[in-house]
Coordinates of C-alpha atoms in Angstrom, one line a residue:
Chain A
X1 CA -18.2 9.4 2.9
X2 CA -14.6 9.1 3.4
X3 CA -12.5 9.8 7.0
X4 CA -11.6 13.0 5.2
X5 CA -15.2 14.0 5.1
X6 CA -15.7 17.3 7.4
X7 CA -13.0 15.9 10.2
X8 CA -10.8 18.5 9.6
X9 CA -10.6 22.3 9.4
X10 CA -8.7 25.6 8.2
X11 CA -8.4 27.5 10.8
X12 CA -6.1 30.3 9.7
X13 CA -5.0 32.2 6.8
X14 CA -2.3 34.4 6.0
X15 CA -1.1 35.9 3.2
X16 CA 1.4 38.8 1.8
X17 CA 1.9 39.4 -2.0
X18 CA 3.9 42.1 -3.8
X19 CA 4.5 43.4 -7.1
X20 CA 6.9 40.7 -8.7
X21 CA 10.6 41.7 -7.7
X22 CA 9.4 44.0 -5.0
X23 CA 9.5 41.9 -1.7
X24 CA 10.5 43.4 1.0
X25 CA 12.0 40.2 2.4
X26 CA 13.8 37.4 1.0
X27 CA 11.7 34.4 0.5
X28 CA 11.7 32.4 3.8
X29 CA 10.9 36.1 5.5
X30 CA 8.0 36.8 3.5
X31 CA 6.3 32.8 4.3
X32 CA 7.7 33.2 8.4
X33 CA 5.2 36.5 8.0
X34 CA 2.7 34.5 6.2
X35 CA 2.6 32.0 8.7
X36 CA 2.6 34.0 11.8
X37 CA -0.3 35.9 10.3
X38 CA -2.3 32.9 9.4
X39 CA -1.7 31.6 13.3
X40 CA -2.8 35.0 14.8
X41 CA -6.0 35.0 12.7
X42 CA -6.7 31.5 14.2
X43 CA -5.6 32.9 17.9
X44 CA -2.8 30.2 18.0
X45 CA 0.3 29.8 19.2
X46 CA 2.8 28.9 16.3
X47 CA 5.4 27.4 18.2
X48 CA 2.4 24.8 18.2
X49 CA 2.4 23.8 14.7
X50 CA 3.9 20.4 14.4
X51 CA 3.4 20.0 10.3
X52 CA 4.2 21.6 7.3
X53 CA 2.8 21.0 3.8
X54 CA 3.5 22.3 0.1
X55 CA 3.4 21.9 -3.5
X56 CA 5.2 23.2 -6.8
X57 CA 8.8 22.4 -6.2
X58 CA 8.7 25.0 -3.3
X59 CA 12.2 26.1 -2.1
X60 CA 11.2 26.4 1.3
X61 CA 11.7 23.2 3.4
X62 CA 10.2 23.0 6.8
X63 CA 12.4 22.0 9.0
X64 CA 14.5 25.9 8.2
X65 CA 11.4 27.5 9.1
X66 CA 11.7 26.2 12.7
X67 CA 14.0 28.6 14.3
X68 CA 11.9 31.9 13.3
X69 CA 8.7 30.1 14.0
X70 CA 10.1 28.7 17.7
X71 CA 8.7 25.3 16.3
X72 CA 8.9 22.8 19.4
X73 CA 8.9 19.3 17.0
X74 CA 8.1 19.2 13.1
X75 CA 6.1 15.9 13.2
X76 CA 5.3 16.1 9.3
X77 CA 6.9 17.7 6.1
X78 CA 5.7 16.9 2.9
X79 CA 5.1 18.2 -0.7
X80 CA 2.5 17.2 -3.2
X81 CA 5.0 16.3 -6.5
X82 CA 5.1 18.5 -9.7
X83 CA 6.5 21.2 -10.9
X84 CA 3.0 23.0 -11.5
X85 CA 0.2 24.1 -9.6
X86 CA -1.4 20.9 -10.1
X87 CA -0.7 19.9 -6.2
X88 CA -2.1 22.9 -4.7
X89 CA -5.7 21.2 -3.6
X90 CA -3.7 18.1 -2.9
X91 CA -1.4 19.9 -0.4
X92 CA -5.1 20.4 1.8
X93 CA -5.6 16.8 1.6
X94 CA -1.8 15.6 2.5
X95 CA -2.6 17.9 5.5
X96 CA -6.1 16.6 6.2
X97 CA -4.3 12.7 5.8
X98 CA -1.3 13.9 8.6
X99 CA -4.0 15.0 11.1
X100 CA -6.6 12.1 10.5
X101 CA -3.9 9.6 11.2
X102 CA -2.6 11.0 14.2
X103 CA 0.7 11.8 12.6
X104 CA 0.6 16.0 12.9
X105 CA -1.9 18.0 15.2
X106 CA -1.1 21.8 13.5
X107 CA -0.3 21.7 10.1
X108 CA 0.8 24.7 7.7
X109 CA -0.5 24.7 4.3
X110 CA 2.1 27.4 2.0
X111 CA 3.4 28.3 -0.9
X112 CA 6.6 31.2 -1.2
X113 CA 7.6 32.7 -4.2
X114 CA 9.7 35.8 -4.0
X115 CA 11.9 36.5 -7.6
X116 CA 15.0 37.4 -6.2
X117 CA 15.0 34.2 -4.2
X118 CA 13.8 31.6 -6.7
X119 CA 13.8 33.3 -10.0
X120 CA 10.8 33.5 -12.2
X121 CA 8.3 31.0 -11.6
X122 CA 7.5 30.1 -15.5
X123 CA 10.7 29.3 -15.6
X124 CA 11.4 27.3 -12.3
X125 CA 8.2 25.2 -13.1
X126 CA 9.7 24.6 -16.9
X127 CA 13.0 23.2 -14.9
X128 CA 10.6 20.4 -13.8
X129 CA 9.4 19.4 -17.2
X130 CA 12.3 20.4 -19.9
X131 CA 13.7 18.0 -22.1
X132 CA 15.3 17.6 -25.4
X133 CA 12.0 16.3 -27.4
X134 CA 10.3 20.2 -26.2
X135 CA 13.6 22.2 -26.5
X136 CA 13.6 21.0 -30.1
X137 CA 11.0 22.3 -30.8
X138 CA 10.8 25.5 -29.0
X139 CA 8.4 24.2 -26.3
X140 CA 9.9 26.3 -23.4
X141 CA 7.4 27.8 -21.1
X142 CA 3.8 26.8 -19.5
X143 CA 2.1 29.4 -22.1
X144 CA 3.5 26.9 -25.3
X145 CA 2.0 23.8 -23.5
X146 CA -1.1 25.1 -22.9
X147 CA -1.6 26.9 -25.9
X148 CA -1.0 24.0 -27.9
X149 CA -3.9 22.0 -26.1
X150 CA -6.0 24.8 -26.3
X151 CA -6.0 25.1 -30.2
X152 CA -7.1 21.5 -30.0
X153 CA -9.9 22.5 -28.2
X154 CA -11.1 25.3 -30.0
X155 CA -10.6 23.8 -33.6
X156 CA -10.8 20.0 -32.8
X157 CA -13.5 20.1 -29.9
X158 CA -15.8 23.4 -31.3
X159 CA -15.5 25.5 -27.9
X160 CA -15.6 29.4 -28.9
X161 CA -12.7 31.1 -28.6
X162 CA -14.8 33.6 -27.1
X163 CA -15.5 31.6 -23.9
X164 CA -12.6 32.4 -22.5
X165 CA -12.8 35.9 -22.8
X166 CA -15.7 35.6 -20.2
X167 CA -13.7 34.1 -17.9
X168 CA -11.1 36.2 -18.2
X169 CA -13.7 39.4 -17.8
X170 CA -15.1 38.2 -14.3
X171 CA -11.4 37.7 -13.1
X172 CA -11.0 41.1 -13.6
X173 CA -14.6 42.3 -12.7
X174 CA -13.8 41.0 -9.1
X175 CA -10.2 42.0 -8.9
X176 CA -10.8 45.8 -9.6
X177 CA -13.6 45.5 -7.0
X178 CA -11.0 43.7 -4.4
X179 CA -8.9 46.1 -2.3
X180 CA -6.4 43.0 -2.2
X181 CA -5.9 42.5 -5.6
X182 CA -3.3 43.8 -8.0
X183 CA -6.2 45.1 -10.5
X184 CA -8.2 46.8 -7.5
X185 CA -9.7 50.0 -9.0
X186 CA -9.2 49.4 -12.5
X187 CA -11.5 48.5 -15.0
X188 CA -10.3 46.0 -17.8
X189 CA -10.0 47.9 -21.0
X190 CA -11.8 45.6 -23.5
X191 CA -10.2 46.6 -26.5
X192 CA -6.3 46.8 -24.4
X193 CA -6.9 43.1 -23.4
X194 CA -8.5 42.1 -27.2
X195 CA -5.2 43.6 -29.1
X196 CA -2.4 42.4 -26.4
X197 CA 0.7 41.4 -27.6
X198 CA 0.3 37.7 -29.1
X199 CA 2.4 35.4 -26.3
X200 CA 1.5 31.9 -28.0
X201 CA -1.1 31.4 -30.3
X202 CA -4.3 31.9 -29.4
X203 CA -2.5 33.1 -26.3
X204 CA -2.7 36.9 -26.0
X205 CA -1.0 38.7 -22.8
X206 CA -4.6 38.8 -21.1
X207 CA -4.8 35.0 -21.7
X208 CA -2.1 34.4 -18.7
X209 CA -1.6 34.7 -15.3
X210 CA 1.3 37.4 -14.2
X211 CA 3.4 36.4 -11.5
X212 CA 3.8 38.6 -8.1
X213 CA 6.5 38.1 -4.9
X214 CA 4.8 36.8 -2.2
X215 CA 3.7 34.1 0.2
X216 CA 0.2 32.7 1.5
X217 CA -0.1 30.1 4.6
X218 CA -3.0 28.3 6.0
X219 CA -3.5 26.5 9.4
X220 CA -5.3 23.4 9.7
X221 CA -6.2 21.4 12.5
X222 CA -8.9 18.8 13.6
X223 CA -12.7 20.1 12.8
X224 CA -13.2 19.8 16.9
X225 CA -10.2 21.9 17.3
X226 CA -11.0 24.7 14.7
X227 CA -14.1 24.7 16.5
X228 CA -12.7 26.7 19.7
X229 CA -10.4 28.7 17.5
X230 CA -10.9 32.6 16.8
X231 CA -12.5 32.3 13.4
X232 CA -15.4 30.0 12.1
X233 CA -13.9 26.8 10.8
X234 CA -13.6 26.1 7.2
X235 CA -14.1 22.4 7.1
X236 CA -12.5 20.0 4.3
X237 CA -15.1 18.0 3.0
X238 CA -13.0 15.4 0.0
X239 CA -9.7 16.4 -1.9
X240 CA -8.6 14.4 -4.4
X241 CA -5.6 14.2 -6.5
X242 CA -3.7 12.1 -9.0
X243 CA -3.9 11.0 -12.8
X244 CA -5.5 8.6 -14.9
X245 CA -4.2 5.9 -17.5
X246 CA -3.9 8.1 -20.8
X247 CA -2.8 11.8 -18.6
X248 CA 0.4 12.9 -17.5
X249 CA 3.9 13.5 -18.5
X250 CA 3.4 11.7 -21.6
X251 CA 5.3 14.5 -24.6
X252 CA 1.8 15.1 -25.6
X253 CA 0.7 11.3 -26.4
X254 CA -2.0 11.7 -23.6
X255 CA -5.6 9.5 -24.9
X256 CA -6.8 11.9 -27.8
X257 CA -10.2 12.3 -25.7
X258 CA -8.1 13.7 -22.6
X259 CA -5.9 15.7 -24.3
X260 CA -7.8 18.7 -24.8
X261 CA -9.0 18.9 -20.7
X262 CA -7.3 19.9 -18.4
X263 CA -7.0 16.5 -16.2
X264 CA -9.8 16.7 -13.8
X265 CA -11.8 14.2 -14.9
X266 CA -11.1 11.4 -12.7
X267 CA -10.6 13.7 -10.2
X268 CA -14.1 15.8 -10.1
X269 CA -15.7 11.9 -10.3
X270 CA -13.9 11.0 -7.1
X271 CA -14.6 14.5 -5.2
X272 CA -18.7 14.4 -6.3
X273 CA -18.3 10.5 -5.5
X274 CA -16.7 10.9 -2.1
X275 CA -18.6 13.9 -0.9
X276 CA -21.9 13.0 -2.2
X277 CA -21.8 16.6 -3.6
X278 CA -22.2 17.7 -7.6
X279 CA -22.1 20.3 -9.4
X280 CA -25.1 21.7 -8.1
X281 CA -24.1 21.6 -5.0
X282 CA -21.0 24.6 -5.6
X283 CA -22.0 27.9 -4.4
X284 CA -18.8 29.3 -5.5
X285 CA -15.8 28.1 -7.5
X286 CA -11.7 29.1 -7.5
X287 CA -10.6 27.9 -10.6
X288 CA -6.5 28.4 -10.5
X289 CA -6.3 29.7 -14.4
X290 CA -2.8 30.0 -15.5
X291 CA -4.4 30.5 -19.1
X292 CA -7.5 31.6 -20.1
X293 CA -8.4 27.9 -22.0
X294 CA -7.2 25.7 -19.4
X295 CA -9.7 27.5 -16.9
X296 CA -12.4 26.9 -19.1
X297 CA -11.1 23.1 -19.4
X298 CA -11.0 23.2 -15.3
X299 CA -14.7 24.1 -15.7
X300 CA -16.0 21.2 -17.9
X301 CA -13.5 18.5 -16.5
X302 CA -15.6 20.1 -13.4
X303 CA -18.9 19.0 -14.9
X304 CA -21.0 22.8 -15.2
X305 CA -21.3 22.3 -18.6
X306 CA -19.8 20.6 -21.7
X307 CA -18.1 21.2 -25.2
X308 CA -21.9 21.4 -26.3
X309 CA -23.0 24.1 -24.0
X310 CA -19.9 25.9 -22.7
X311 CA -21.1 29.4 -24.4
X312 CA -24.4 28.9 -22.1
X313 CA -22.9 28.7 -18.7
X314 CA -19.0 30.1 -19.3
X315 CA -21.2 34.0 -19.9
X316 CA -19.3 37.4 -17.7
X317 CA -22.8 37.7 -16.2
X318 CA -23.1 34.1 -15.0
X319 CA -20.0 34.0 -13.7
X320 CA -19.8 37.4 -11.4
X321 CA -20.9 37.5 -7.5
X322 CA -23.0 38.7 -6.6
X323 CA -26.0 37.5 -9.1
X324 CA -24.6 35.5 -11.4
X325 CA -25.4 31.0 -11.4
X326 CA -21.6 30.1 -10.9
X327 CA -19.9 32.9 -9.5
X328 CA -15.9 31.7 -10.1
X329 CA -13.0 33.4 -9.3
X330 CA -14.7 36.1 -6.8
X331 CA -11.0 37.3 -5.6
X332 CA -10.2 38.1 -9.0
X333 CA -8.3 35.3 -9.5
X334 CA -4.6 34.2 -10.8
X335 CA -5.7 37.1 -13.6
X336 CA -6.4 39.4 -11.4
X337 CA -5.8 38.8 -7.7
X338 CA -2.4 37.9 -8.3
X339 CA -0.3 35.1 -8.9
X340 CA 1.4 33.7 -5.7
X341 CA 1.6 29.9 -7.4
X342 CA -2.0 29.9 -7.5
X343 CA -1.9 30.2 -3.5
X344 CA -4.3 33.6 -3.7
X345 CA -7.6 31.4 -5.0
X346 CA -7.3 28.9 -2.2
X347 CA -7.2 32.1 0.5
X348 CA -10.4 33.5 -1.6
X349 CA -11.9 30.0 -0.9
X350 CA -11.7 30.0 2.8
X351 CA -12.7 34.1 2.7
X352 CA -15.8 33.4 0.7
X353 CA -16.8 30.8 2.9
X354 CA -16.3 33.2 6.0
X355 CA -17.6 35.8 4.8
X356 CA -14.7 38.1 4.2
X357 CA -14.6 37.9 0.9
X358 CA -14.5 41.6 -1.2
X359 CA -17.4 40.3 -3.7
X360 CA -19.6 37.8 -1.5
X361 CA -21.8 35.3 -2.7
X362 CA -24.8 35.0 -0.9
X363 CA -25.1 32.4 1.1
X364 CA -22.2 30.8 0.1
X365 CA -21.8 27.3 1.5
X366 CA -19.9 25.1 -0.2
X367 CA -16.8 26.0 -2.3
X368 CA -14.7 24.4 -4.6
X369 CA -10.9 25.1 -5.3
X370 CA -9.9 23.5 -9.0
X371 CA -6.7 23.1 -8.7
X372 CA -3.3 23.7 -11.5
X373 CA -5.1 22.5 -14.4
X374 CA -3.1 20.6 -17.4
X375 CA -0.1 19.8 -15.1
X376 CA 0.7 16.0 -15.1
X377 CA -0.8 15.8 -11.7
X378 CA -3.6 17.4 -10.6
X379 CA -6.0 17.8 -7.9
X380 CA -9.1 20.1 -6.5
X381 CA -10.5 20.4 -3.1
X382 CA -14.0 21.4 -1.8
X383 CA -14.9 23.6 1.3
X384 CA -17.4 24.3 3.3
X385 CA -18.7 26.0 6.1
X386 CA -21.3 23.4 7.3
X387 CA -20.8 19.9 7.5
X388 CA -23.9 19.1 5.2
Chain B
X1 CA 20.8 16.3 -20.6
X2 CA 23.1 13.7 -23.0
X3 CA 21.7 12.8 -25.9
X4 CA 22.5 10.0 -26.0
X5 CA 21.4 9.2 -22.6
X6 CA 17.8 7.2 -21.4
X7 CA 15.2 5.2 -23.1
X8 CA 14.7 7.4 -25.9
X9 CA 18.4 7.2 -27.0
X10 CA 18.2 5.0 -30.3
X11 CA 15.6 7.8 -31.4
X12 CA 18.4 10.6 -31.3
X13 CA 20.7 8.6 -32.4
X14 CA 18.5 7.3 -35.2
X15 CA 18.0 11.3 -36.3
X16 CA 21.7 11.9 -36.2
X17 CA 22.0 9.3 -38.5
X18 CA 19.1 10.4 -40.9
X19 CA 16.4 8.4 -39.8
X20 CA 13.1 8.4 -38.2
X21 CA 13.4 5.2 -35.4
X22 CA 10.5 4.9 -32.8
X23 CA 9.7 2.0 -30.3
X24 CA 7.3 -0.8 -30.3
X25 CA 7.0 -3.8 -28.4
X26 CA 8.0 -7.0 -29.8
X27 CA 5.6 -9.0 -27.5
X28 CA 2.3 -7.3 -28.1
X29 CA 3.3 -4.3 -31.1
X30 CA 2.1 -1.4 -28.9
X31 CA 4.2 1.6 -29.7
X32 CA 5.7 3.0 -26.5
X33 CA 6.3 6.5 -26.3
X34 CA 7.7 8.5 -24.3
X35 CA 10.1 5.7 -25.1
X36 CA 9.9 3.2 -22.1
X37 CA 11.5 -0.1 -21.0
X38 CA 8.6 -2.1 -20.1
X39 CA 5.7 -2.6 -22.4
X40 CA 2.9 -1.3 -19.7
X41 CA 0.3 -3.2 -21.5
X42 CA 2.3 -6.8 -21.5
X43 CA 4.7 -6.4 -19.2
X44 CA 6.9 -7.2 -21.7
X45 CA 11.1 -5.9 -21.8
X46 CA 11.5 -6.4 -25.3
X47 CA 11.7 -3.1 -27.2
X48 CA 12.2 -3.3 -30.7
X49 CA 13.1 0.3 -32.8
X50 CA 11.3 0.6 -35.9
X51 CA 11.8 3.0 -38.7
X52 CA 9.2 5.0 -39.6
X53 CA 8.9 7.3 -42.8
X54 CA 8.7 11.1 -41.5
X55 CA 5.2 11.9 -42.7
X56 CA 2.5 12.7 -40.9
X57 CA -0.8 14.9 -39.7
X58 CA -1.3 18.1 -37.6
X59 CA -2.6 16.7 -34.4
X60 CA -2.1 20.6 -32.8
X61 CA -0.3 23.4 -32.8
X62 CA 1.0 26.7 -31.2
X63 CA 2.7 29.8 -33.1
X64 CA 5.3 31.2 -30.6
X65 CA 5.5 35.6 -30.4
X66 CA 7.1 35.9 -27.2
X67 CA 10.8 35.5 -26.7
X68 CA 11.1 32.9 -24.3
X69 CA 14.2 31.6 -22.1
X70 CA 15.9 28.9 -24.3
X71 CA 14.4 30.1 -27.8
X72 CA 16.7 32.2 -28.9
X73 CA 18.2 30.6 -32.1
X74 CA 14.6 30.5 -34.0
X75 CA 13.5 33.7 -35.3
X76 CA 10.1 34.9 -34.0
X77 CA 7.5 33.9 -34.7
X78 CA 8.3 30.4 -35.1
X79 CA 5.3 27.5 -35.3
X80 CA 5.8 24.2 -32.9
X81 CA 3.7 21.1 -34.1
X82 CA 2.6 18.2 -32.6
X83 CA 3.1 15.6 -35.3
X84 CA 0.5 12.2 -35.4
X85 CA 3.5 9.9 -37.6
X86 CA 2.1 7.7 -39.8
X87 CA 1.8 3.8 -39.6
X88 CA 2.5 4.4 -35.6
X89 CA 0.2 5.5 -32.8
X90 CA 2.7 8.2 -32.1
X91 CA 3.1 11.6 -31.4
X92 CA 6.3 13.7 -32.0
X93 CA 6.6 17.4 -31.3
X94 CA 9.1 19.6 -33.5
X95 CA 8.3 22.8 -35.6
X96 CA 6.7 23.5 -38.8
X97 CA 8.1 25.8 -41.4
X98 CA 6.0 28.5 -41.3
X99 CA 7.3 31.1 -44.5
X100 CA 3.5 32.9 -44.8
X101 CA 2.2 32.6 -41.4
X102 CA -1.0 30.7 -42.4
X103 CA -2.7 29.3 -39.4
X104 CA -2.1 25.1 -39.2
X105 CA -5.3 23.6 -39.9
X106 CA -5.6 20.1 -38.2
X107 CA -5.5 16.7 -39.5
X108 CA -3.3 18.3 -42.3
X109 CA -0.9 16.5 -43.9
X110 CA 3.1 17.3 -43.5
X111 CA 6.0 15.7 -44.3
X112 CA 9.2 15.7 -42.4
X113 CA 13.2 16.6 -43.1
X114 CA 16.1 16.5 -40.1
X115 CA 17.6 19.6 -38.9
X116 CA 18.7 20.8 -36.1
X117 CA 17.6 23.4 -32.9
X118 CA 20.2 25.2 -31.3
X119 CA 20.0 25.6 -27.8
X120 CA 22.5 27.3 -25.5
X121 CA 25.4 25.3 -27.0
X122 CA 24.4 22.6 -28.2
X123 CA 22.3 21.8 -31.7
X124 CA 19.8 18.9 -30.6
X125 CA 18.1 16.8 -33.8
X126 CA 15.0 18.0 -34.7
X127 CA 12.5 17.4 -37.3
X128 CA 11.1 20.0 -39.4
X129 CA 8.1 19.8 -41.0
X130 CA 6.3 21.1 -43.9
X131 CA 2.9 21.0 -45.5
X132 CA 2.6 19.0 -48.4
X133 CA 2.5 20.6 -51.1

């Protein structure tokens, strides 16, 4: 086991999302709420919280939060790098690392994303990556990257097109049956989502994630800390994050045997390695899909199931709380919850593993969050609420 | 964003001058792209830009519907490639003439000409590609 190994906890979560372009705050207003709320769930005092950690290119930096917070000393600001939401899980782990070593006590896990403050996020995260080799050729948007690794997947690497379908299903399965989410109380229209407008080829409208206005936070502190704390802790048990040789920001030269997954692979081998966990193991998974195939890449990089047997395991029934093998998504997902940079499926981590979750799995113990998958840098995260 | 600007320079250059030029280490012959300035497997400096003839294979491909930010010299749809060039271990990304709108099949064969993509105001190098026939 690593240090990072159940010594440290979330303790807090808060969270405010909006229809995109409908915030009632500007940016920093909407996270201050976020964070306020996530410290009043713990019971803590948020003039208390000495560190502050993001991911994504977030706009926000922590040392303006202060004032509206009543911050007494910022001890730690960092961000995970990329432009994606490959550094979401990452961020945990950059918090877990401040706390372990003594550096923070109290630190804020967040993302912000409000339109009228930082324009679209498709196009912010594009900012990051654009150069002259993809404006060439017309390679302009998240949806173009991804679709072209997900043809190579389909046609090269023989997974069914209708695989992701599935996933995209359950998303929505939960999300109409989630008061939270932006699809609550509607069922998905099969046939609506099958003859969507084309985006990128084999990219129909369904295939993506939407964006909304919005911001989630999470407190962490020490596992003995979260321990006297309002709620039950969620405890960290491994994070990793990173790239190997032949991944990354590479203009699509990545090692033909990587370039059809979505990343994880060296990172679910060092998260199984360093928790002593596997697949098995996951009660519960919240896969960050920004498109359908990259989800079902997350999944496989994952290890629950390969090229080969994808179709077997990647079914709507096997992938819905509360009956199904590996119930993912049980928010509703980037699909369906909403799109707050991906923040909403770490918040449905913690929730399941409280409890609080709309569509609980029983007995849920130990979750995993898969982070941004196909960004450069990546990174996933699993939960728990026992220390096994 | 110059053109001429970074490692990759003598490539855009080379296009602007009609010709295909890519980068290989002199030390070891590894083919370094994204363009580089040290060989990663040698640890070598010494670049050497090679001409290569613009032919190639389908390694993947996406065929765009949307409207996007950026895109809005190409008329919709348009098909962007990733190239495999031939005699190098390198792949390039640029767009495919697409006049029927039959899907790309893989591995396919496809040979390159120089034209350009204009973007905001600028017209960057690009190659086009086409199936053979």
């Amino acid at each position: 086991m690593t240090p990072l190994y159940g010594s440290t906890a979330v303790a807090g979560i808060g969270v405010r999302q909006y229809k995109r372009g409908t915030s009632p705050l500007p940016e920093r207003g909407v996270l201050t709420q976020a964070v306020i709320d996530a410290c009043a769930d713990a019971g803590f005092d948020p003039a208390d919280v000495d560190g502050f950690v993001s991911y994504g290119d977030d706009h926000n930096e922590p040392v303006r939060l202060m004032s509206d917070l009543g911050t007494r000393e910022l001890k730690w600001s960092s961000m995970v790098w990329g432009g994606g939401g490959g550094g979401i899980a990452g961020a945990f782990g950059l918090a877990a690392a401040a706390i372990i070593s003594g550096q923070a006590s109290a630190v804020i896990v967040f993302r912000a994303l409000v339109e009228g403050s930082s324009g679209r996020l498709s196009a912010a995260v594009m900012a990051h990556h654009l150069n002259d080799h993809m404006l060439a050729a017309g390679i302009v948007a998240p949806a173009q990257v991804c679709a072209i690794r997900a043809n190579r997947m389909y046609e090269h690497h023989g997974v069914s097109r209708a695989v992701a379908e599935e996933l995209v299903r359950a998303s929505y399965y939960h999300g109409s049956r989630n008061p939270d989410a932006v699809a609550y109380g509607r069922e998905l229209d099969l046939d609506a989502m099958r003859n969507s407008r084309w985006i990128a080829e084999p990219f129909r409208l369904f295939d993506c994630s939407r964006e909304n206005d919005g911001a989630g936070a999470f407190l962490m502190v020490s596992a003995e800390r979260a321990r006297d704390l309002k709620k039950p802790p969620v405890y960290l048990l491994g994070c990793a994050n990173g790239a190997e040789k032949g991944w990354g920001d590479l203009l699509e030269n990545d090692d033909e045997a990587l370039y059809p997954t979505a990343g994880f692979r060296p990172i679910a081998r060092r998260l199984y390695a360093d928790t002593g966990l596997s697949p098995a193991d996951i009660d519960v998974v919240q896969l960050y899909e920004n498109f359908s195939a990259q989800g079902v890449a997350s999944l496989i990089d994952h290890g629950f199931c390969t090229y080969e047997n994808v179709a077997e395991v990647i079914r709507f029934d096997n992938l819905i709380a509360p009956t199904g093998k590996l119930p993912a998504n049980t928010g509703g997902g980037n699909f369906a919850q909403g799109f707050i940079h991906g923040i909403g499926t770490a918040i449905e981590a913690v929730k399941q593993l409280r409890g609080e979750s709309a569509n609980p799995v029983p007995d849920a113990k130990i979750g995993l969050l898969a982070g941004g998958p196909g960004a450069p840098t990546v990174s996933s995260a699993i939960f728990g609420n026992i220390v096994p | 964003m110059l053109l001429i600007d970074g490692a990759d320079a003598p490539y855009w250059n080379g296009l602007a001058d009609g010709a295909l030029m890519l980068p290989r280490c002199e030390a070891c012959g590894t083919w370094l792209w994204p363009a580089s300035d040290r060989c990663g497997s040698c640890g070598s400096i010494q670049v050497a830009w090679i001409e290569r003839a613009m032919t190639g294979t389908i390694f993947s491909w996406t065929r765009t519907w949307h409207r996007f930010g950026f895109t809005e010299a190409l008329d919709l749809p348009f098909v962007s490639i990733v190239a495999t060039v031939d005699d190098c271990d390198i792949r390039l990304l640029g767009r495919l003439d697409d006049p029927d709108q039959l899907d790309p099949q893989i591995g396919e064969a496809i040979s390159g000409r120089i034209g350009s993509t204009r973007v905001e105001n600028r017209d960057i190098p690009t190659i086009i590609w086409s199936r053979n026939a």
